[in-house]
Amino acid sequence: MNDLVRQHTALTESDLEWLHLLVSEWQLLSDLSFADLVLWVPTLDGTRYVSVAQMRPNTGPTSYQDDMVGHLVPRGRRPMLDTAVDEGRIVREGDPEWREEVPVRVESIPVRRESRVLGVIARNTNLLTVRTPSRLELTYLQSASDLAQMIAAGSFPFPGQQVDMDASPRVGDGLIRLDAEGIVQYASPNALSAYHRLGLAADLVGCHLGQTTAELAPSRGPVDEALVKLASGWAPRETEVEGNGGVIQLRAIPLKPKGTRIGSLVLLRDVTELRRRERELITKDATIREIHHRVKNNLQTVAALLRLQARRMDSDQGREALEEAVRRVGSIAIVHETLSQNLDERVEFDDIADRVLAMVAEISPGRVAGRRTGRFGILDAEVATPLSMVLTEILQNALEHGFGPGESGTVEVSAVRGGTRTEGRLLVTVQDDGRGLPEGFSAKEQGNLGLQIVRTLVEGELGGTFDMVPAPERGTRVVLDIPVGAGKR
């Protein structure tokens, strides 16, 4: 719609925002009218109309099988559009049109903002399935007529009341029509069922909806006056009411077709099961986070025990082996600590990489600086846990074997999302400027326990590739190419 309006019309950005607000609401008008809606806007030169939006009803058959958005029609071809724009009134004159052997009643509703008519809504009703209307259909049509008059007067939609139609109740979910005093004139079967879920034993018709709703909602103090006012339809608002184990979502729409409030529409939806599942998910998320927190505590306890045991070792080789185990356990604990603070099983790995880099640098035999470039981004836990251990082993190997006591240097960790072959990969490079690899060294055939762990985790657990080669100028370069996108296994 933005492109069509800016390309073909003289409407301002504030006018365009009004049209967006209207389009976010007009599913309501379409469903109440049992009709298709097409929004036509005059072009810049005033000789044509361009259709910028279209809506089909959920309550009846469509009148348009094709998409009308983007169509241009010259002024004069559809006289009802001309009359609605020129006179600023709803036009209902004329005989039904025949489209593919289907009779269609056409009406034109001017879209007014302040004192100007921005465009016209063509309301097209498929008459093929018209039958004797029931009380529900008559209520729908009367409410649609009131809304159409409000659109023509510029009082609907309500400024500043942007509505998420995916989350708000719809006409078919449940509808209540109130008079100016808030008394129920009509309640659809779905609306009545929703109130029975709250504990209502009688019929709704004739009741004051605000007072009835407040009585059904549990309250420790006086009657909730705000809820009474909202459920009475005095202002365009949304809320949820909970009682008797049920939850209903309410949306009030004041009706002012001639400037004075004559009543209200209240749309409602039974969201009891939806809220129950949301609470279950919240409980599940909290449980998962607590599990990660306890795993982290247990791993830190294991690391502390290994550290105590290392201090009691007489053998230098045994002490070094236990200290390596402490760092490996610590790298896994960092991932679980991060997961314990998140709502899902995904982590921002840049922080983990920085903490691993700092942890390993503490055991540097010399003055070796570590730094990170690029971004790892957000990774799944099943990737983050083995990757943190792989990074720990590679950094530890670089510091221990690349630099001697007292030597200074740099170890750089670089991360690039995308990889060298396809999207959805992570390319990690760890490069130092130390003494380099021994002559004839092969990472696939040689290497200590740490490199064996790296190879196993990268190729087996992560499904990636691992290589260790001499750096271009000096030192060693380790390259990891790991799938991190959907279907990475």
Short mmCIF file of C-alpha atoms in Angstrom, two decimals, residues 27-489:
data_model
loop_
_atom_site.label_atom_id
_atom_site.label_comp_id
_atom_site.label_asym_id
_atom_site.label_seq_id
_atom_site.Cartn_x
_atom_site.Cartn_y
_atom_site.Cartn_z
CA GLN A 27 -11.70 -6.81 8.87
CA LEU A 28 -14.35 -5.93 11.47
CA LEU A 29 -16.41 -4.00 8.89
CA SER A 30 -15.99 -6.74 6.29
CA ASP A 31 -17.16 -9.49 8.64
CA LEU A 32 -20.13 -7.48 9.94
CA SER A 33 -21.16 -6.61 6.37
CA PHE A 34 -20.65 -10.13 4.94
CA ALA A 35 -18.93 -8.20 2.14
CA ASP A 36 -15.63 -7.65 0.33
CA LEU A 37 -13.94 -4.28 0.82
CA VAL A 38 -11.70 -2.50 -1.70
CA LEU A 39 -10.03 0.81 -0.86
CA TRP A 40 -9.86 3.21 -3.82
CA VAL A 41 -7.81 6.41 -3.69
CA PRO A 42 -7.91 9.23 -6.30
CA THR A 43 -4.69 9.58 -8.30
CA LEU A 44 -2.49 12.65 -8.29
CA ASP A 45 -4.10 14.19 -11.40
CA GLY A 46 -7.64 13.34 -10.23
CA THR A 47 -8.53 11.44 -13.41
CA ARG A 48 -8.36 7.90 -12.04
CA TYR A 49 -8.68 5.77 -8.92
CA VAL A 50 -6.10 3.22 -7.73
CA SER A 51 -7.01 0.31 -5.45
CA VAL A 52 -4.49 0.17 -2.60
CA ALA A 53 -5.97 -2.51 -0.30
CA GLN A 54 -8.53 -5.31 -0.28
CA MET A 55 -10.26 -7.40 2.38
CA ARG A 56 -12.44 -10.51 2.10
CA PRO A 57 -15.02 -11.52 4.75
CA ASN A 58 -14.67 -14.47 7.09
CA THR A 59 -18.47 -14.61 7.46
CA GLY A 60 -19.59 -15.02 3.86
CA PRO A 61 -18.62 -15.78 0.25
CA THR A 62 -16.30 -13.41 -1.58
CA SER A 63 -17.35 -11.21 -4.49
CA TYR A 64 -13.83 -10.99 -5.93
CA GLN A 65 -11.96 -14.10 -6.89
CA ASP A 66 -9.05 -12.01 -8.20
CA ASP A 67 -6.72 -9.65 -6.39
CA MET A 68 -7.83 -6.07 -7.01
CA VAL A 69 -4.84 -4.30 -5.42
CA GLY A 70 -3.00 -2.14 -7.94
CA HIS A 71 -5.90 -1.80 -10.41
CA LEU A 72 -6.53 1.59 -11.97
CA VAL A 73 -9.98 2.76 -13.19
CA PRO A 74 -10.74 6.09 -14.87
CA ARG A 75 -13.05 8.56 -13.20
CA GLY A 76 -16.56 8.21 -14.61
CA ARG A 77 -16.50 4.44 -15.06
CA ARG A 78 -17.78 3.87 -11.52
CA PRO A 79 -20.17 6.76 -10.76
CA MET A 80 -20.67 5.66 -7.14
CA LEU A 81 -16.98 6.28 -6.42
CA ASP A 82 -17.26 9.75 -7.95
CA THR A 83 -20.34 10.62 -5.90
CA ALA A 84 -18.81 9.39 -2.63
CA VAL A 85 -15.66 11.49 -3.23
CA ASP A 86 -17.46 14.61 -4.47
CA GLU A 87 -20.31 14.67 -1.94
CA GLY A 88 -18.61 12.90 0.98
CA ARG A 89 -21.55 10.61 1.68
CA ILE A 90 -22.31 6.90 1.60
CA VAL A 91 -23.77 5.91 -1.77
CA ARG A 92 -26.10 2.92 -2.02
CA GLU A 93 -28.04 3.75 -5.20
CA GLY A 94 -27.98 1.51 -8.25
CA ASP A 95 -28.88 -2.02 -9.26
CA PRO A 96 -26.72 -5.04 -8.39
CA GLU A 97 -23.80 -5.78 -10.68
CA TRP A 98 -23.30 -9.19 -12.27
CA ARG A 99 -19.83 -10.69 -11.99
CA GLU A 100 -19.29 -14.18 -13.43
CA GLU A 101 -23.05 -14.90 -13.07
CA VAL A 102 -23.01 -13.70 -9.44
CA PRO A 103 -25.16 -10.71 -8.41
CA VAL A 104 -23.19 -8.24 -6.29
CA ARG A 105 -24.55 -5.25 -4.38
CA VAL A 106 -22.07 -2.37 -4.45
CA GLU A 107 -21.88 0.51 -1.97
CA SER A 108 -19.35 3.32 -1.62
CA ILE A 109 -18.19 4.61 1.78
CA PRO A 110 -16.04 7.77 1.82
CA VAL A 111 -12.95 7.59 4.02
CA ARG A 112 -12.71 10.91 5.82
CA ARG A 113 -9.82 12.31 7.84
CA GLU A 114 -10.66 15.59 9.52
CA SER A 115 -12.29 17.64 6.75
CA ARG A 116 -10.92 15.79 3.71
CA VAL A 117 -12.02 12.64 1.89
CA LEU A 118 -8.90 10.51 1.35
CA GLY A 119 -10.53 7.72 -0.63
CA VAL A 120 -13.52 5.42 -0.91
CA ILE A 121 -14.26 1.93 0.40
CA ALA A 122 -16.22 -0.07 -2.16
CA ARG A 123 -18.33 -2.57 -0.21
CA ASN A 124 -19.31 -5.53 -2.43
CA THR A 125 -21.83 -8.08 -1.14
CA ASN A 126 -22.33 -11.42 -2.85
CA LEU A 127 -26.13 -11.79 -3.13
CA LEU A 128 -26.10 -15.39 -4.33
CA THR A 129 -26.45 -16.79 -0.80
CA VAL A 130 -28.78 -14.12 0.61
CA ARG A 131 -31.50 -15.61 2.82
CA THR A 132 -33.97 -14.42 5.41
CA PRO A 133 -31.72 -12.77 8.00
CA SER A 134 -31.62 -14.00 11.58
CA ARG A 135 -31.27 -11.85 14.68
CA LEU A 136 -27.50 -12.34 14.52
CA GLU A 137 -27.28 -11.22 10.89
CA LEU A 138 -29.50 -8.20 11.51
CA THR A 139 -27.30 -7.17 14.44
CA TYR A 140 -24.20 -7.61 12.28
CA LEU A 141 -25.64 -5.49 9.46
CA GLN A 142 -26.85 -2.72 11.78
CA SER A 143 -23.45 -2.58 13.46
CA ALA A 144 -21.75 -2.49 10.05
CA SER A 145 -24.00 0.42 9.04
CA ASP A 146 -23.03 2.33 12.18
CA LEU A 147 -19.31 1.73 11.56
CA ALA A 148 -19.67 2.81 7.93
CA GLN A 149 -21.23 6.11 9.02
CA MET A 150 -18.39 6.62 11.50
CA ILE A 151 -15.82 6.06 8.73
CA ALA A 152 -17.63 8.56 6.52
CA ALA A 153 -17.66 11.07 9.39
CA GLY A 154 -13.96 10.53 10.22
CA SER A 155 -14.61 9.14 13.72
CA PHE A 156 -13.47 5.60 12.98
CA PRO A 157 -10.88 4.16 13.29
CA PHE A 158 -9.94 5.61 16.67
CA PRO A 159 -6.70 7.65 16.56
CA GLY A 160 -3.93 6.22 18.70
CA GLN A 161 -5.68 2.86 19.06
CA GLN A 162 -3.58 0.62 16.81
CA VAL A 163 -5.05 -2.88 17.00
CA ASP A 164 -3.29 -6.18 16.44
CA MET A 165 -5.99 -8.08 14.59
CA ASP A 166 -4.15 -11.37 15.02
CA ALA A 167 -4.44 -11.04 18.80
CA SER A 168 -7.75 -9.17 19.14
CA PRO A 169 -11.15 -10.89 19.20
CA ARG A 170 -12.96 -11.13 15.87
CA VAL A 171 -16.64 -10.98 15.01
CA GLY A 172 -17.03 -14.75 14.84
CA ASP A 173 -15.39 -15.26 18.25
CA GLY A 174 -18.25 -13.56 20.04
CA LEU A 175 -20.22 -10.29 19.74
CA ILE A 176 -22.38 -8.33 22.14
CA ARG A 177 -24.42 -5.25 21.18
CA LEU A 178 -25.07 -2.73 23.96
CA ASP A 179 -27.36 0.28 24.12
CA ALA A 180 -26.21 3.71 25.30
CA GLU A 181 -26.65 2.68 28.96
CA GLY A 182 -24.55 -0.46 28.63
CA ILE A 183 -27.52 -2.85 28.62
CA VAL A 184 -27.12 -5.96 26.45
CA GLN A 185 -29.42 -5.85 23.43
CA TYR A 186 -27.99 -8.93 21.73
CA ALA A 187 -25.33 -11.58 22.54
CA SER A 188 -24.15 -14.11 19.97
CA PRO A 189 -24.08 -17.80 20.96
CA ASN A 190 -20.27 -17.75 21.23
CA ALA A 191 -20.39 -14.67 23.46
CA LEU A 192 -22.95 -16.30 25.73
CA SER A 193 -20.84 -19.47 25.95
CA ALA A 194 -17.80 -17.40 26.95
CA TYR A 195 -19.72 -15.76 29.80
CA HIS A 196 -21.03 -19.13 30.93
CA ARG A 197 -17.36 -20.14 31.17
CA LEU A 198 -16.91 -17.26 33.64
CA GLY A 199 -19.76 -18.59 35.75
CA LEU A 200 -22.83 -16.76 34.42
CA ALA A 201 -25.95 -18.89 34.94
CA ALA A 202 -28.57 -16.67 33.24
CA ASP A 203 -28.97 -15.03 29.85
CA LEU A 204 -27.05 -11.85 29.03
CA VAL A 205 -29.81 -9.94 27.21
CA GLY A 206 -31.21 -7.24 29.49
CA CYS A 207 -28.21 -7.30 31.85
CA HIS A 208 -25.83 -4.40 32.42
CA LEU A 209 -22.68 -5.88 30.91
CA GLY A 210 -20.21 -3.81 32.94
CA GLN A 211 -21.74 -4.68 36.31
CA THR A 212 -22.26 -8.34 35.33
CA THR A 213 -18.65 -8.67 34.20
CA ALA A 214 -17.30 -7.05 37.37
CA GLU A 215 -19.38 -9.39 39.52
CA LEU A 216 -18.06 -12.46 37.68
CA ALA A 217 -14.43 -11.34 38.02
CA PRO A 218 -13.07 -12.11 41.52
CA SER A 219 -12.21 -9.03 43.52
CA ARG A 220 -11.07 -8.66 47.13
CA GLY A 221 -12.31 -5.09 47.42
CA PRO A 222 -15.10 -2.96 45.93
CA VAL A 223 -16.41 -3.52 42.42
CA ASP A 224 -13.78 -2.65 39.84
CA GLU A 225 -15.18 0.60 38.42
CA ALA A 226 -12.64 0.62 35.57
CA LEU A 227 -13.79 -2.83 34.46
CA VAL A 228 -17.44 -1.75 34.71
CA LYS A 229 -16.76 1.25 32.50
CA LEU A 230 -14.73 -0.71 29.95
CA ALA A 231 -17.23 -3.56 29.64
CA SER A 232 -19.99 -0.97 29.26
CA GLY A 233 -18.30 0.22 26.09
CA TRP A 234 -17.66 3.84 27.05
CA ALA A 235 -14.21 3.93 25.43
CA PRO A 236 -12.26 1.89 22.85
CA ARG A 237 -10.27 -0.44 25.09
CA GLU A 238 -9.18 -4.06 25.46
CA THR A 239 -8.85 -6.14 28.59
CA GLU A 240 -9.00 -9.69 29.92
CA VAL A 241 -11.39 -10.96 32.53
CA GLU A 242 -10.68 -14.05 34.59
CA GLY A 243 -13.11 -15.89 36.81
CA ASN A 244 -14.39 -19.36 37.66
CA GLY A 245 -11.33 -20.86 35.98
CA GLY A 246 -12.08 -19.18 32.65
CA VAL A 247 -10.45 -16.25 30.85
CA ILE A 248 -12.14 -14.10 28.20
CA GLN A 249 -10.63 -11.28 26.17
CA LEU A 250 -12.85 -8.21 25.68
CA ARG A 251 -12.64 -5.39 23.17
CA ALA A 252 -15.09 -2.48 23.41
CA ILE A 253 -15.95 -0.30 20.39
CA PRO A 254 -18.20 2.74 21.04
CA LEU A 255 -20.70 3.40 18.24
CA LYS A 256 -21.16 7.07 17.32
CA PRO A 257 -22.61 7.09 13.79
CA LYS A 258 -23.90 10.69 14.11
CA GLY A 259 -21.42 12.00 16.64
CA THR A 260 -23.37 10.90 19.70
CA ARG A 261 -22.80 7.53 21.36
CA ILE A 262 -25.83 5.30 20.70
CA GLY A 263 -24.32 2.11 22.08
CA SER A 264 -21.31 -0.14 21.77
CA LEU A 265 -20.00 -3.31 20.26
CA VAL A 266 -18.12 -5.70 22.50
CA LEU A 267 -16.07 -8.39 20.80
CA LEU A 268 -14.90 -11.22 23.00
CA ARG A 269 -12.98 -14.45 22.77
CA ASP A 270 -12.62 -17.36 25.15
CA VAL A 271 -8.84 -17.59 25.69
CA THR A 272 -8.93 -19.97 28.65
CA GLU A 273 -6.99 -22.77 26.95
CA LEU A 274 -4.55 -20.34 25.34
CA ARG A 275 -3.66 -18.76 28.69
CA ARG A 276 -3.39 -22.17 30.32
CA ARG A 277 -0.85 -23.27 27.69
CA GLU A 278 1.05 -20.00 28.10
CA ARG A 279 1.30 -20.60 31.86
CA GLU A 280 2.52 -24.13 31.21
CA LEU A 281 5.18 -22.80 28.86
CA ILE A 282 6.28 -20.21 31.41
CA THR A 283 6.53 -22.93 34.04
CA LYS A 284 8.45 -25.14 31.64
CA ASP A 285 10.85 -22.31 30.75
CA ALA A 286 11.45 -21.58 34.42
CA THR A 287 12.11 -25.27 35.08
CA ILE A 288 14.59 -25.51 32.20
CA ARG A 289 16.44 -22.42 33.40
CA GLU A 290 16.57 -23.83 36.91
CA ILE A 291 18.00 -27.08 35.55
CA HIS A 292 20.73 -25.17 33.67
CA HIS A 293 21.48 -23.21 36.85
CA ARG A 294 21.85 -26.41 38.88
CA VAL A 295 23.99 -28.04 36.19
CA LYS A 296 26.24 -24.98 36.24
CA ASN A 297 26.53 -25.18 40.05
CA ASN A 298 27.33 -28.90 39.88
CA LEU A 299 30.00 -28.34 37.22
CA GLN A 300 31.57 -25.59 39.31
CA THR A 301 31.58 -27.96 42.28
CA VAL A 302 33.32 -30.63 40.16
CA ALA A 303 35.85 -28.03 38.99
CA ALA A 304 36.52 -26.98 42.60
CA LEU A 305 37.09 -30.61 43.65
CA LEU A 306 39.49 -31.17 40.75
CA ARG A 307 41.33 -27.97 41.65
CA LEU A 308 41.70 -29.12 45.27
CA GLN A 309 42.94 -32.50 44.12
CA ALA A 310 45.47 -30.84 41.79
CA ARG A 311 46.96 -28.91 44.69
CA ARG A 312 47.62 -32.16 46.51
CA MET A 313 49.32 -33.85 43.57
CA ASP A 314 53.05 -34.45 43.85
CA SER A 315 53.41 -35.22 40.15
CA ASP A 316 53.67 -32.17 37.89
CA GLN A 317 52.19 -34.14 35.00
CA GLY A 318 49.20 -35.20 37.07
CA ARG A 319 48.67 -31.66 38.32
CA GLU A 320 48.69 -30.28 34.78
CA ALA A 321 46.20 -32.93 33.64
CA LEU A 322 43.79 -32.02 36.45
CA GLU A 323 44.13 -28.30 35.71
CA GLU A 324 43.27 -28.98 32.06
CA ALA A 325 40.19 -30.88 33.22
CA VAL A 326 39.23 -27.90 35.41
CA ARG A 327 39.29 -25.59 32.37
CA ARG A 328 37.28 -28.04 30.25
CA VAL A 329 34.59 -28.32 32.90
CA GLY A 330 34.64 -24.55 33.35
CA SER A 331 34.00 -23.88 29.66
CA ILE A 332 30.87 -26.06 29.76
CA ALA A 333 29.73 -24.35 32.98
CA ILE A 334 29.89 -20.97 31.21
CA VAL A 335 27.39 -22.16 28.59
CA HIS A 336 24.96 -23.48 31.21
CA GLU A 337 25.26 -20.24 33.17
CA THR A 338 24.26 -18.31 30.05
CA LEU A 339 21.37 -20.70 29.30
CA SER A 340 20.07 -20.28 32.86
CA GLN A 341 19.51 -16.58 32.12
CA ASN A 342 17.69 -17.04 28.79
CA LEU A 343 14.10 -17.87 27.90
CA ASP A 344 15.06 -20.32 25.15
CA GLU A 345 17.76 -22.82 24.31
CA ARG A 346 19.85 -20.26 22.42
CA VAL A 347 22.78 -18.15 23.59
CA GLU A 348 24.72 -15.10 22.46
CA PHE A 349 28.07 -16.82 21.95
CA ASP A 350 30.23 -13.68 21.73
CA ASP A 351 30.09 -13.23 25.52
CA ILE A 352 30.95 -16.92 26.03
CA ALA A 353 33.92 -16.66 23.65
CA ASP A 354 35.24 -13.61 25.51
CA ARG A 355 34.95 -15.38 28.87
CA VAL A 356 36.66 -18.50 27.54
CA LEU A 357 39.44 -16.34 26.10
CA ALA A 358 39.92 -14.60 29.45
CA MET A 359 39.85 -17.88 31.39
CA VAL A 360 42.47 -19.54 29.21
CA ALA A 361 44.68 -16.43 29.16
CA GLU A 362 45.08 -16.75 32.92
CA ILE A 363 47.31 -19.79 32.42
CA SER A 364 49.50 -18.08 29.80
CA PRO A 365 53.18 -18.78 30.51
CA GLY A 366 54.14 -15.34 29.17
CA ARG A 367 52.62 -11.99 28.36
CA VAL A 368 50.22 -13.15 25.65
CA ALA A 369 47.27 -10.93 24.73
CA GLY A 370 44.02 -12.37 23.44
CA ARG A 371 41.40 -10.61 21.35
CA ARG A 372 38.27 -11.40 19.35
CA THR A 373 37.15 -10.01 16.00
CA GLY A 374 33.85 -10.59 14.20
CA ARG A 375 30.69 -12.01 15.74
CA PHE A 376 29.64 -15.55 16.54
CA GLY A 377 26.06 -14.39 16.97
CA ILE A 378 23.27 -16.44 18.54
CA LEU A 379 23.80 -20.20 18.59
CA ASP A 380 21.69 -23.15 19.71
CA ALA A 381 22.75 -24.79 22.95
CA GLU A 382 23.60 -28.02 21.12
CA VAL A 383 26.20 -26.04 19.12
CA ALA A 384 27.35 -23.66 21.86
CA THR A 385 28.30 -26.35 24.41
CA PRO A 386 30.74 -28.36 22.25
CA LEU A 387 32.01 -25.19 20.54
CA SER A 388 32.95 -23.62 23.89
CA MET A 389 34.97 -26.72 24.76
CA VAL A 390 36.60 -26.75 21.30
CA LEU A 391 37.56 -23.10 21.68
CA THR A 392 39.00 -23.79 25.13
CA GLU A 393 41.19 -26.62 23.82
CA ILE A 394 42.47 -24.64 20.82
CA LEU A 395 43.33 -21.58 22.89
CA GLN A 396 44.95 -23.65 25.60
CA ASN A 397 47.01 -25.50 22.98
CA ALA A 398 48.11 -22.21 21.38
CA LEU A 399 49.24 -20.70 24.68
CA GLU A 400 51.02 -23.80 25.94
CA HIS A 401 52.81 -24.84 22.75
CA GLY A 402 53.10 -21.58 20.83
CA PHE A 403 54.83 -19.51 23.49
CA GLY A 404 57.55 -20.24 26.02
CA PRO A 405 57.95 -18.80 29.55
CA GLY A 406 58.35 -15.03 29.42
CA GLU A 407 57.53 -14.76 25.72
CA SER A 408 54.94 -12.24 24.56
CA GLY A 409 52.58 -12.42 21.64
CA THR A 410 48.99 -12.36 20.47
CA VAL A 411 46.22 -14.89 19.97
CA GLU A 412 43.29 -13.72 17.85
CA VAL A 413 39.91 -15.40 17.55
CA SER A 414 37.96 -14.45 14.42
CA ALA A 415 34.34 -15.41 13.70
CA VAL A 416 32.39 -14.97 10.46
CA ARG A 417 28.77 -16.09 9.97
CA GLY A 418 28.11 -17.44 6.48
CA GLY A 419 31.17 -19.60 6.01
CA THR A 420 33.11 -20.40 2.88
CA ARG A 421 30.61 -22.66 1.09
CA THR A 422 27.01 -21.90 1.89
CA GLU A 423 24.92 -19.69 4.09
CA GLY A 424 24.11 -20.95 7.57
CA ARG A 425 27.72 -21.76 8.47
CA LEU A 426 30.17 -20.38 11.02
CA LEU A 427 33.83 -19.90 10.11
CA VAL A 428 36.11 -19.64 13.17
CA THR A 429 39.81 -18.86 12.88
CA VAL A 430 42.24 -18.95 15.82
CA GLN A 431 45.67 -17.56 14.93
CA ASP A 432 48.74 -16.90 17.05
CA ASP A 433 52.14 -15.39 16.29
CA GLY A 434 54.08 -17.93 18.33
CA ARG A 435 56.82 -20.38 17.37
CA GLY A 436 54.63 -22.29 14.92
CA LEU A 437 54.16 -25.99 14.17
CA PRO A 438 56.96 -28.58 14.20
CA GLU A 439 58.27 -29.69 10.84
CA GLY A 440 56.02 -32.27 9.19
CA PHE A 441 53.21 -31.82 11.75
CA SER A 442 49.77 -33.17 10.77
CA ALA A 443 46.74 -32.38 12.92
CA LYS A 444 44.89 -35.45 11.56
CA GLU A 445 47.64 -37.91 12.46
CA GLN A 446 49.35 -36.26 15.43
CA GLY A 447 48.38 -34.16 18.38
CA ASN A 448 47.78 -34.43 22.10
CA LEU A 449 44.57 -35.28 23.91
CA GLY A 450 43.28 -31.72 23.47
CA LEU A 451 43.49 -31.87 19.67
CA GLN A 452 41.88 -35.29 19.66
CA ILE A 453 38.98 -33.81 21.65
CA VAL A 454 38.74 -30.93 19.16
CA ARG A 455 38.68 -33.26 16.16
CA THR A 456 36.04 -35.51 17.73
CA LEU A 457 33.75 -32.65 18.73
CA VAL A 458 34.06 -30.67 15.48
CA GLU A 459 33.71 -33.56 13.04
CA GLY A 460 31.48 -35.86 15.06
CA GLU A 461 29.35 -33.64 17.29
CA LEU A 462 29.16 -30.46 15.19
CA GLY A 463 29.37 -31.97 11.70
CA GLY A 464 32.05 -29.48 10.61
CA THR A 465 35.68 -29.47 9.49
CA PHE A 466 38.88 -28.76 11.41
CA ASP A 467 42.35 -27.88 10.11
CA MET A 468 45.59 -26.65 11.69
CA VAL A 469 48.18 -25.06 9.39
CA PRO A 470 51.15 -22.67 9.64
CA ALA A 471 50.15 -19.00 9.64
CA PRO A 472 51.16 -16.98 6.55
CA GLU A 473 53.91 -15.05 8.35
CA ARG A 474 54.51 -16.62 11.74
CA GLY A 475 52.72 -18.85 14.19
CA THR A 476 49.80 -21.25 13.75
CA ARG A 477 46.32 -20.95 12.29
CA VAL A 478 43.39 -23.20 13.24
CA VAL A 479 40.30 -23.08 11.00
CA LEU A 480 36.86 -24.42 11.93
CA ASP A 481 33.93 -24.52 9.47
CA ILE A 482 30.73 -25.45 11.29
CA PRO A 483 27.08 -25.62 10.14
CA VAL A 484 24.86 -23.51 12.39
CA GLY A 485 21.68 -23.00 10.32
CA ALA A 486 18.46 -24.98 10.04
CA GLY A 487 19.03 -28.61 9.16
CA LYS A 488 22.68 -28.37 10.22
CA ARG A 489 22.87 -32.08 10.91
#
